[in-house]
């Protein structure tokens, strides 16, 4: 039985009950791995804990985790993962020794905090919010982000260099979570998905080891990370390709849809405009164009949005937008701008306008109505890509009580159009809930899936089903409304899965559709989210890299199972492990050189770069800081680089974790050689451990936990 911590959390000032005992066990286990780690432990009842658990996109998912742990560096994450697995072992030992009925909390990884698995009741939350550094290499056109970086933080840095990266459509999303789910954005039709633009990544495995992966190193980790749904490890750093896009065109308007017949026509004609329809000679919109339709349930209006990032038409200079805005302000153009949507002379006064933008110009006059009797509030403007286009999702999808689901579609078939129309007009909840149909296709269809797990390359549309409701002071009414919205989302997702061309996504929210609970009948084809080969390979990688299922809250991986495929990949993985073990047995007899620590040295440099950038911001605000002199001292930097290039010892690990070409590093050795004297942990660790003397009435609850076998 582990010893209780010296300073107990609020819940342990009283008798041990429920998760308060488990909390003590896990606190002791995690603290035993601390060494020089700088993570924070947040307990129920403290201010930081309350702020952290409330900082979520979906208000209905606000809960009370057992503990929230906030790492600062990659070494912290390794210590936390090791501490968690030790806590599971200690809890199982306590259960066996005393016969107590203790629940084992699951491990949640919170990055952007938008996923349904970011936080759970009674869980241990690995909160990456303090690891949000961004480092841009403008010459190489790449950007490296830490595991907790959100899209808007990435965009802010890229905009300073005139670059953009393919991520998601909402700024609050985590960059890593976007890549794990595939990641479609406003530029995906031109440059592919977010997972198609990953250069390399670093992650911590279930046993606490550090791995660096790329298309040529630890290929299985890289492959599963790119659109595979996660569950392999904690991504600590991610490097993405960037593209020189600064400005774009933005077109918005509303379409009247007084009845189901008009709404069907709008959806069908819009889909034909984007992808060419059934006509073999039709080309569809250019890859530079993105568009979506918002089908509202409380208003007989369909909202249209279209963007263009065609650099041949839209000037990409930094001062172009200022010039464009100056022209708009001239009084002589007021009359012309009022007729911009239907004018053919606007080209004479404006450098770029609606009628000269490829793709969008086809929507002039009646064509852009898509069969609607009326087009309202038409507006075309030039905006910065990062600040003007990437931020559109923040206004469209504000935080609130949300219950959502995702589906991919290869085409807008008649059955899909009928389902979307019926569920937003006939059987709709008549509130702020809606369905958003986004365009895909283009480069998404053209790029090969050989190096990534994402295999839904035939998708041309992404269907986002969003149920929303507002809280009132009547709890019974709120609960009834919540259940009503949940039933609506399940009904839409379940109806769509029977439509031809529908496929589930690798988001955690892909579980919203119903299937047979008995398991006797085969689920419909639209319920699965991977093809047979990729699904079997993901399962084999999961069993090899995380055999004890430490990261149990991954996205669902489903396909039409074939026993031959699973056995095939398992046999290949076993043969590969045997070959690598034979190679390692030969290497053990040889003397290791300084190159053994190459990856650890590069990781230390990268972490230091993020910390230096963070410290530089503090130094700018506090000119009296004495460390600023050392930061400017080139010799100090040189000495640190020399120290970080030491080679570290290696250990032999279980063959279940070893793959061909793997290089193992023990971050305990890394901690011993860390010489970052400017960020020493205070002796009392008050800033690293947040505690309160006020008991929390919510800290002794234990809900929805599962035992993780270790």
XYZ file of C-alpha atoms in Angstrom:
710
model
C 0.000 0.000 0.000
C 1.529 3.355 -1.022
C 2.093 5.975 1.635
C -0.274 8.934 1.739
C 1.174 12.220 0.471
C 2.666 14.588 3.041
C 0.281 17.389 2.050
C -3.103 15.890 1.418
C -5.643 17.201 -1.084
C -8.886 18.698 0.255
C -10.880 15.463 0.081
C -8.486 13.604 2.391
C -8.970 15.925 5.350
C -11.998 13.743 6.051
C -12.430 9.984 6.055
C -11.434 8.109 2.890
C -14.449 7.511 0.687
C -14.745 6.513 -2.935
C -12.234 8.236 -5.156
C -10.610 10.151 -2.288
C -8.650 6.984 -1.505
C -7.868 6.460 -5.181
C -6.870 10.094 -5.417
C -4.268 9.618 -2.688
C -2.881 6.537 -4.421
C -2.501 8.298 -7.748
C -1.056 11.454 -6.192
C 1.621 9.379 -4.463
C 2.320 7.469 -7.678
C 2.656 10.574 -9.816
C 4.742 12.427 -7.228
C 7.118 9.466 -7.070
C 7.997 10.187 -10.715
C 8.390 13.939 -10.317
C 12.154 14.308 -9.836
C 12.809 17.630 -11.623
C 9.516 17.658 -13.492
C 7.560 20.905 -13.435
C 3.975 19.699 -13.750
C 1.131 21.033 -11.641
C -1.301 18.898 -9.665
C -4.750 20.502 -9.456
C -7.163 19.204 -6.841
C -10.960 19.624 -6.571
C -11.846 22.773 -4.683
C -8.918 24.893 -5.863
C -9.283 27.884 -8.160
C -7.006 26.525 -10.868
C -8.878 23.241 -10.864
C -12.211 25.038 -11.313
C -10.890 27.214 -14.134
C -9.359 24.183 -15.878
C -12.437 21.966 -15.745
C -14.708 24.789 -16.932
C -12.501 25.651 -19.925
C -14.297 23.392 -22.426
C -16.158 24.000 -25.671
C -19.151 21.862 -24.724
C -20.806 23.097 -21.535
C -22.742 19.853 -21.123
C -19.443 17.968 -20.733
C -18.316 19.978 -17.685
C -17.476 17.429 -15.018
C -15.361 16.801 -11.910
C -12.162 14.868 -12.699
C -10.324 13.135 -9.888
C -7.132 15.059 -10.706
C -5.975 17.511 -13.372
C -2.246 17.404 -14.115
C -0.643 20.146 -16.215
C 2.814 19.351 -17.646
C 5.233 22.014 -18.854
C 7.729 19.912 -20.795
C 7.955 16.604 -22.626
C 9.785 15.060 -19.666
C 6.796 15.958 -17.479
C 4.443 13.979 -19.720
C 6.691 10.937 -19.477
C 6.674 11.212 -15.679
C 2.883 11.587 -15.589
C 2.256 8.573 -17.826
C 4.627 6.459 -15.733
C 2.934 7.732 -12.591
C -0.502 6.881 -13.946
C 0.456 3.283 -14.777
C 2.063 2.959 -11.349
C -1.132 4.296 -9.794
C -3.177 1.650 -11.603
C -0.881 -1.093 -10.301
C -1.009 0.293 -6.747
C -4.801 0.548 -6.859
C -5.126 -3.045 -8.057
C -2.779 -4.107 -5.268
C -4.929 -2.203 -2.744
C -8.071 -3.879 -4.050
C -6.450 -7.306 -3.801
C -5.060 -6.685 -0.304
C -8.130 -5.123 1.305
C -10.997 -6.324 -0.883
C -12.190 -2.724 -1.221
C -14.391 -1.661 -4.094
C -12.202 1.029 -5.641
C -12.691 2.326 -9.160
C -9.729 2.997 -11.404
C -9.929 6.389 -13.163
C -9.289 6.482 -16.882
C -6.588 8.689 -18.391
C -7.886 11.623 -20.471
C -5.621 13.751 -22.673
C -6.925 17.326 -23.009
C -5.468 19.423 -25.817
C -8.009 21.715 -27.468
C -10.744 20.482 -25.047
C -13.335 20.041 -27.811
C -13.475 16.249 -27.843
C -16.018 14.324 -25.819
C -13.054 12.415 -24.317
C -11.084 15.482 -23.206
C -12.482 15.257 -19.679
C -14.611 12.688 -17.905
C -16.147 12.365 -14.475
C -13.659 10.946 -11.986
C -10.823 10.678 -14.524
C -7.134 11.621 -14.401
C -6.773 14.489 -16.907
C -3.448 15.108 -18.613
C -3.999 18.787 -19.454
C -1.593 20.077 -22.128
C -2.729 23.705 -21.954
C 0.685 24.885 -20.678
C 2.438 23.294 -23.669
C 1.231 25.617 -26.427
C 4.465 26.822 -28.013
C 4.722 27.576 -31.752
C 8.008 27.802 -33.663
C 7.948 28.855 -37.341
C 10.731 28.084 -39.801
C 9.855 30.529 -42.581
C 12.736 29.425 -44.799
C 11.798 25.741 -44.717
C 8.073 26.605 -44.696
C 7.391 24.394 -41.682
C 5.996 25.036 -38.228
C 6.465 23.030 -35.036
C 3.824 23.118 -32.318
C 3.603 21.575 -28.885
C 0.882 19.126 -27.934
C -1.490 21.646 -26.334
C -1.416 24.290 -29.088
C -4.757 25.412 -30.455
C -5.376 26.437 -34.037
C -5.804 30.143 -33.309
C -2.439 30.199 -31.510
C -0.833 28.591 -34.549
C -2.553 31.034 -36.940
C -1.406 34.053 -34.943
C 2.238 33.072 -35.384
C 1.937 32.012 -39.030
C 0.228 35.282 -39.984
C 3.348 37.182 -38.913
C 5.313 35.303 -41.595
C 2.682 35.401 -44.335
C 2.083 31.648 -44.088
C -0.775 29.276 -43.327
C -1.094 25.604 -42.416
C -3.941 23.213 -43.119
C -5.749 22.521 -39.854
C -9.424 22.641 -38.868
C -12.238 25.123 -39.338
C -12.560 26.251 -35.690
C -9.777 28.154 -33.911
C -10.426 26.549 -30.517
C -9.614 23.059 -31.826
C -6.327 21.493 -30.819
C -3.832 21.116 -33.650
C -2.872 17.571 -32.607
C -6.491 16.443 -32.276
C -7.212 17.817 -35.730
C -4.388 15.750 -37.260
C -5.435 12.597 -35.406
C -8.959 12.923 -36.835
C -7.722 13.672 -40.362
C -8.228 17.416 -40.300
C -10.224 19.106 -43.055
C -10.078 22.883 -43.346
C -10.700 25.820 -45.641
C -7.609 24.969 -47.740
C -7.950 21.167 -47.816
C -9.275 21.086 -51.379
C -6.028 22.770 -52.465
C -3.394 21.278 -50.135
C -4.990 18.131 -48.699
C -5.904 17.262 -45.133
C -3.946 18.231 -42.042
C -2.698 14.643 -41.724
C -1.353 14.841 -45.300
C 0.942 17.709 -44.316
C 2.635 16.233 -41.233
C 6.427 16.291 -41.528
C 7.264 14.593 -38.234
C 6.028 14.143 -34.687
C 7.232 13.269 -31.201
C 5.159 11.321 -28.717
C 5.304 9.545 -25.383
C 4.263 5.888 -25.428
C 2.322 4.044 -22.744
C 5.523 3.022 -20.953
C 6.810 6.612 -20.807
C 9.373 6.288 -23.597
C 9.968 9.081 -26.080
C 9.606 8.362 -29.801
C 10.196 10.505 -32.853
C 8.352 9.438 -35.987
C 8.298 10.445 -39.640
C 7.660 8.710 -42.981
C 11.117 7.128 -42.683
C 11.430 6.543 -38.918
C 9.031 4.591 -36.681
C 6.737 4.447 -39.675
C 3.960 2.635 -37.811
C 3.633 5.458 -35.282
C 3.648 8.119 -38.004
C 1.126 6.201 -40.067
C -1.325 5.649 -37.193
C -0.960 9.248 -35.967
C -2.107 10.695 -39.308
C -5.871 10.215 -39.243
C -5.914 7.008 -37.205
C -7.988 8.300 -34.296
C -5.263 8.279 -31.631
C -4.841 5.929 -28.698
C -1.153 5.154 -29.358
C 0.521 7.779 -27.165
C 0.619 11.442 -26.146
C 1.816 13.681 -28.976
C 4.197 16.249 -27.524
C 5.366 17.985 -30.707
C 4.165 18.120 -34.283
C 5.784 19.613 -37.382
C 3.546 20.672 -40.297
C 4.102 22.017 -43.787
C 3.198 25.666 -44.402
C 2.055 27.492 -47.545
C 2.444 31.154 -48.603
C -1.215 32.182 -48.428
C -2.005 35.517 -46.762
C -5.275 36.743 -48.273
C -8.471 35.252 -49.596
C -11.867 36.135 -50.983
C -14.962 35.601 -48.840
C -18.537 35.449 -50.103
C -21.583 35.028 -47.849
C -25.340 35.236 -48.314
C -28.593 33.610 -47.193
C -31.032 31.640 -49.333
C -34.742 31.462 -48.671
C -36.076 27.900 -48.363
C -39.791 28.177 -47.557
C -40.466 24.476 -48.013
C -38.825 21.041 -48.238
C -38.897 21.031 -52.047
C -36.820 24.244 -52.255
C -34.358 23.030 -49.622
C -33.812 19.786 -51.529
C -33.144 21.761 -54.686
C -30.667 24.079 -52.918
C -28.643 21.176 -51.510
C -28.586 19.247 -54.788
C -27.627 22.213 -56.989
C -24.992 23.421 -54.543
C -23.439 19.927 -54.551
C -23.461 19.916 -58.367
C -21.696 23.295 -58.419
C -18.985 22.051 -56.044
C -18.304 18.604 -57.530
C -19.793 18.691 -61.015
C -22.774 16.449 -60.322
C -23.559 13.406 -62.457
C -22.472 15.079 -65.683
C -19.188 13.517 -66.827
C -18.155 16.749 -68.582
C -18.797 18.949 -65.535
C -15.638 20.045 -63.743
C -17.002 21.555 -60.559
C -15.501 24.387 -58.532
C -11.705 24.912 -58.568
C -9.666 23.342 -55.781
C -8.954 26.832 -54.421
C -12.644 27.226 -53.532
C -14.211 26.032 -50.288
C -17.903 26.263 -49.461
C -20.474 25.120 -46.956
C -24.223 25.262 -46.369
C -25.825 25.713 -42.947
C -29.247 24.025 -42.683
C -31.006 25.610 -39.749
C -33.917 24.031 -37.907
C -35.430 27.193 -36.437
C -35.515 29.359 -39.561
C -36.446 28.719 -43.178
C -33.078 29.994 -44.329
C -30.030 28.211 -45.732
C -26.785 30.130 -45.151
C -24.091 29.948 -47.844
C -20.372 30.602 -47.450
C -17.700 30.437 -50.128
C -13.980 31.253 -50.010
C -11.206 31.414 -52.583
C -7.446 31.301 -52.042
C -6.526 31.484 -55.732
C -3.161 33.291 -55.595
C -3.339 34.039 -59.332
C -6.346 36.293 -58.746
C -6.108 37.272 -55.081
C -2.909 39.298 -54.474
C -0.900 37.898 -51.560
C 1.137 40.992 -50.668
C 0.980 42.170 -47.083
C -0.181 45.691 -47.998
C -2.836 44.590 -50.490
C -5.706 44.509 -48.020
C -4.959 48.051 -46.854
C -5.081 49.192 -50.469
C -8.331 47.306 -50.981
C -9.906 48.871 -47.909
C -8.814 52.351 -48.994
C -10.652 51.889 -52.272
C -13.777 50.730 -50.459
C -13.798 53.906 -48.383
C -13.871 56.248 -51.360
C -17.185 57.985 -51.677
C -17.130 57.596 -55.442
C -17.509 53.819 -55.042
C -20.469 53.770 -52.684
C -22.979 53.437 -55.508
C -20.846 50.874 -57.299
C -20.360 48.757 -54.177
C -24.093 48.654 -53.526
C -24.473 46.877 -56.869
C -21.377 44.708 -56.457
C -23.305 41.446 -56.481
C -24.735 42.134 -59.945
C -22.320 44.569 -61.504
C -19.912 43.784 -64.354
C -18.054 47.089 -64.058
C -16.678 46.606 -60.559
C -13.444 45.328 -62.101
C -12.641 48.864 -63.199
C -12.492 50.124 -59.617
C -11.615 47.116 -57.464
C -8.437 45.046 -57.864
C -10.431 41.856 -57.093
C -14.167 41.357 -56.925
C -16.797 38.666 -56.918
C -17.178 38.645 -60.689
C -13.486 37.935 -61.429
C -12.813 35.240 -58.808
C -12.750 31.736 -60.387
C -15.426 29.484 -58.965
C -17.269 32.246 -57.146
C -17.860 34.172 -60.354
C -20.140 31.352 -61.490
C -22.543 32.341 -58.693
C -23.294 35.752 -60.205
C -26.929 36.642 -60.724
C -29.335 33.690 -60.654
C -26.838 30.818 -60.646
C -25.874 31.425 -57.023
C -29.454 31.030 -55.843
C -29.318 27.247 -56.369
C -33.043 27.188 -57.049
C -34.020 29.455 -54.158
C -36.587 32.183 -54.890
C -34.553 34.808 -53.028
C -30.948 35.595 -52.105
C -30.446 37.858 -49.081
C -27.563 39.864 -47.600
C -24.974 39.124 -50.297
C -21.502 40.299 -49.309
C -18.104 39.797 -50.940
C -14.899 40.976 -49.288
C -11.162 40.418 -49.175
C -9.833 39.256 -45.809
C -6.588 37.922 -44.288
C -6.572 34.141 -44.381
C -5.553 33.517 -40.772
C -7.580 36.318 -39.183
C -10.509 36.503 -41.594
C -11.140 33.002 -42.953
C -9.745 30.737 -40.241
C -11.722 32.649 -37.606
C -15.076 32.065 -39.330
C -15.678 28.863 -37.404
C -15.369 30.608 -34.049
C -18.404 32.752 -34.847
C -20.311 29.906 -36.488
C -19.687 27.385 -33.695
C -19.652 29.263 -30.367
C -19.291 27.354 -27.070
C -22.480 26.088 -25.498
C -24.505 22.975 -24.745
C -23.658 20.820 -27.742
C -24.271 17.235 -28.825
C -22.748 16.523 -32.224
C -21.852 13.862 -34.783
C -19.869 13.623 -38.048
C -20.311 11.749 -41.315
C -18.438 11.671 -44.624
C -20.259 11.494 -47.956
C -18.846 10.688 -51.385
C -21.867 12.282 -53.116
C -25.119 14.053 -52.299
C -27.405 11.239 -53.361
C -31.147 11.668 -53.451
C -31.565 9.638 -50.254
C -28.985 11.739 -48.390
C -30.603 14.980 -49.566
C -34.041 13.711 -48.480
C -32.694 12.715 -45.062
C -31.032 16.094 -44.490
C -34.144 17.957 -45.597
C -36.545 15.894 -43.520
C -34.473 16.078 -40.344
C -34.004 19.864 -40.566
C -37.584 20.799 -41.537
C -40.078 18.012 -40.844
C -38.637 16.208 -37.817
C -36.470 19.082 -36.605
C -36.294 20.211 -32.953
C -37.052 23.801 -34.101
C -34.305 25.477 -32.107
C -30.685 26.532 -32.678
C -29.645 23.033 -33.798
C -28.403 22.735 -37.387
C -26.592 20.602 -39.942
C -23.529 21.957 -41.757
C -22.497 20.428 -45.101
C -18.882 21.294 -45.945
C -17.109 20.721 -49.233
C -14.222 18.269 -49.458
C -12.850 16.596 -52.581
C -10.097 18.190 -54.647
C -6.641 17.339 -53.323
C -8.206 15.118 -50.646
C -9.229 12.713 -53.441
C -5.921 13.021 -55.299
C -3.384 12.456 -52.496
C -2.378 8.866 -51.812
C -3.081 7.327 -48.395
C 0.029 5.156 -48.486
C 1.807 7.027 -45.668
C -1.258 7.887 -43.543
C -4.014 5.898 -41.851
C -6.781 8.129 -43.213
C -8.326 6.189 -46.095
C -11.629 7.937 -46.897
C -10.189 9.422 -50.078
C -13.485 9.365 -51.968
C -15.176 11.915 -49.709
C -16.539 15.051 -51.323
C -18.612 16.313 -48.389
C -18.415 16.408 -44.592
C -21.741 16.399 -42.744
C -21.645 17.935 -39.269
C -24.756 17.366 -37.143
C -24.944 19.782 -34.235
C -27.612 19.667 -31.580
C -27.803 22.728 -29.311
C -29.923 23.862 -26.430
C -29.905 26.679 -23.893
C -30.117 26.285 -20.134
C -32.956 27.793 -18.140
C -33.654 27.856 -14.416
C -35.981 24.881 -14.777
C -33.813 21.762 -14.417
C -36.571 19.379 -15.476
C -37.201 21.384 -18.634
C -33.479 21.549 -19.398
C -33.110 17.787 -19.001
C -36.093 17.143 -21.267
C -34.627 19.464 -23.902
C -31.234 17.761 -23.662
C -32.756 14.321 -24.188
C -34.787 15.619 -27.115
C -31.699 17.044 -28.821
C -29.694 13.881 -28.177
C -32.435 11.769 -29.756
C -32.459 14.052 -32.807
C -28.687 13.775 -33.330
C -28.819 9.989 -32.954
C -31.756 9.808 -35.379
C -29.975 11.848 -38.076
C -26.715 9.882 -37.751
C -28.552 6.554 -37.718
C -30.579 7.388 -40.828
C -27.518 8.586 -42.722
C -25.547 5.395 -42.061
C -28.001 3.478 -44.272
C -27.407 5.825 -47.227
C -25.080 4.858 -50.043
C -21.792 6.786 -50.021
C -21.853 7.516 -46.261
C -18.910 6.667 -44.009
C -18.171 7.392 -40.357
C -15.236 9.566 -39.336
C -12.381 8.855 -36.928
C -13.645 11.428 -34.409
C -14.761 10.192 -30.971
C -18.208 11.558 -31.849
C -18.549 8.919 -34.576
C -20.337 6.710 -32.014
C -23.587 8.684 -32.183
C -25.338 6.264 -34.561
C -27.226 3.243 -33.292
C -26.435 -0.366 -34.207
C -27.751 -3.716 -33.053
C -26.948 -4.191 -29.366
C -27.062 -7.979 -29.682
C -24.231 -7.957 -32.213
C -25.947 -10.669 -34.262
C -26.577 -8.433 -37.262
C -23.830 -6.757 -39.276
C -23.792 -2.930 -38.869
C -24.628 -0.909 -41.996
C -21.754 0.108 -44.234
C -22.048 3.758 -43.162
C -21.274 2.816 -39.560
C -17.656 1.826 -40.299
C -14.872 4.415 -40.480
C -11.951 2.490 -42.016
C -11.337 0.067 -44.815
C -10.462 -3.499 -43.877
C -6.690 -3.315 -44.372
C -6.222 -0.025 -42.541
C -8.538 -1.003 -39.694
C -6.729 -4.293 -39.123
C -3.354 -2.565 -39.246
C -4.461 0.067 -36.703
C -5.629 -2.669 -34.356
C -2.327 -4.507 -34.676
C -0.336 -1.311 -33.980
C -2.508 -0.538 -30.962
C -1.916 -4.004 -29.488
C 1.807 -3.688 -30.041
C 2.366 -0.114 -28.870
C -0.218 0.007 -26.060
C -0.907 -3.628 -25.121
C -2.359 -2.718 -21.716
C -4.717 -0.120 -23.184
C -3.460 2.770 -21.073
C -4.857 5.219 -23.645
C -8.316 3.669 -23.632
C -10.214 6.781 -24.750
C -9.244 6.667 -28.415
C -11.665 7.057 -31.294
C -13.613 4.050 -32.481
C -11.906 1.965 -35.170
C -14.396 -0.178 -37.073
C -14.473 -2.020 -40.372
C -16.061 -5.103 -41.850
C -13.875 -7.587 -40.059
C -12.059 -10.351 -41.840
C -10.148 -12.703 -39.574
C -7.494 -13.175 -42.237
C -6.561 -9.455 -42.203
C -6.079 -9.299 -38.443
C -3.955 -12.451 -38.376
C -1.948 -11.172 -41.336
C -0.880 -7.955 -39.624
C -0.307 -9.625 -36.274
C 1.989 -12.202 -37.880
C 3.873 -9.477 -39.744
C 4.303 -7.485 -36.506
C 5.554 -10.584 -34.666
C 8.086 -11.400 -37.389
C 9.249 -7.789 -37.408
C 9.715 -7.816 -33.627
C 11.769 -11.002 -33.803
C 14.053 -9.505 -36.466
C 14.581 -6.338 -34.446
C 15.314 -8.275 -31.264
C 17.929 -10.303 -33.113
C 19.534 -7.081 -34.341
C 19.476 -5.607 -30.843
C 21.141 -8.666 -29.341
C 24.032 -8.091 -31.742
C 24.188 -4.373 -30.916
C 24.408 -5.056 -27.178
C 27.881 -6.525 -27.690
C 29.107 -3.346 -29.363
C 30.141 -0.039 -27.819
C 27.610 2.753 -28.265
C 28.867 6.027 -29.674
C 27.647 9.595 -29.133
C 24.979 9.267 -31.828
C 22.788 7.197 -29.458
C 21.465 10.392 -27.879
C 20.880 12.320 -31.089
C 17.082 12.430 -30.825
C 17.122 13.312 -27.130
C 19.521 16.170 -27.843
C 17.314 17.542 -30.615
C 14.236 17.238 -28.408
C 15.959 19.111 -25.584
C 16.888 21.891 -27.993
C 13.330 22.118 -29.273
C 11.839 22.245 -25.782
C 14.352 24.905 -24.823
C 13.384 26.907 -27.892
C 9.754 26.956 -26.768
C 10.754 27.905 -23.224
C 13.076 30.641 -24.468
C 10.294 32.119 -26.590
C 7.986 32.075 -23.566
C 10.621 33.658 -21.355
C 11.401 36.309 -23.943
C 7.790 37.503 -23.709
C 8.159 37.816 -19.941
C 11.451 39.657 -20.328
C 9.875 42.199 -22.642
C 7.325 42.998 -19.949
C 9.906 43.112 -17.130
C 13.083 44.930 -18.167
C 14.494 44.568 -14.668
C 14.778 40.787 -14.941
C 18.418 39.827 -14.452
C 18.062 36.719 -16.631
C 17.744 38.952 -19.693
C 21.493 39.529 -19.634
C 22.139 35.788 -19.693
C 19.619 35.307 -22.519
C 21.627 37.725 -24.655
C 24.925 36.054 -23.802
C 25.958 33.910 -26.747
C 28.370 31.910 -24.613
C 25.528 30.771 -22.368
C 23.636 29.429 -25.376
C 26.761 27.765 -26.733
C 27.502 26.053 -23.417
C 23.920 24.789 -23.224
C 24.104 23.322 -26.736
C 27.341 21.577 -25.835
C 25.782 20.072 -22.732
C 22.636 18.933 -24.571
C 24.701 16.946 -27.087
C 25.804 14.334 -24.550
C 24.905 10.745 -25.256
C 22.608 8.977 -22.852
C 22.524 5.398 -21.687
C 20.028 2.969 -23.171
C 17.993 0.274 -21.542
C 16.481 -2.931 -22.838
C 12.688 -2.848 -22.986
C 9.936 -5.390 -23.585
C 9.969 -6.697 -27.145
C 6.240 -5.941 -27.397
C 7.146 -2.263 -27.677
C 10.100 -2.580 -30.061
C 9.857 -2.071 -33.816
C 12.337 -2.020 -36.615
C 14.461 1.082 -36.508
C 13.179 2.108 -33.062
C 15.502 4.010 -30.768
C 14.680 3.911 -27.051
C 15.307 6.736 -24.622
C 14.770 6.890 -20.907
C 13.670 10.374 -19.926
C 14.970 9.750 -16.419
C 18.456 9.992 -17.889
C 17.373 13.066 -19.773
C 16.329 14.723 -16.502
C 19.705 14.031 -14.908
C 21.522 15.913 -17.682
C 19.079 18.817 -17.922
C 21.058 21.991 -17.157
C 18.368 24.606 -17.612
C 19.350 26.690 -14.577
C 17.055 29.562 -15.473
C 13.891 27.551 -14.749
C 14.690 25.647 -11.550
C 11.744 24.310 -9.555
C 11.354 26.225 -6.258
C 12.216 24.262 -3.145
C 8.692 24.456 -1.750
C 7.099 23.711 -5.169
C 4.200 26.012 -4.386
C 3.905 26.945 -8.050
C 4.001 23.311 -9.129
C 1.361 21.868 -6.784
C -1.935 23.671 -6.292
C -3.750 22.783 -3.088
C -6.500 24.220 -0.969
C -7.528 23.822 2.665
C -11.204 24.072 1.761
C -12.951 20.684 1.468
C -14.709 20.077 -1.845
C -18.171 18.508 -1.770
C -17.600 17.112 -5.269
C -14.242 15.461 -4.737
C -15.570 12.256 -3.188
C -17.624 11.102 -6.166
C -16.662 8.247 -8.441
C -18.667 7.916 -11.652
C -18.218 6.046 -14.904
C -14.821 4.482 -14.339
C -13.381 1.376 -15.901
C -10.537 -0.840 -14.760
C -7.475 -0.623 -16.971
C -5.486 -3.842 -16.724
C -1.771 -3.287 -16.048
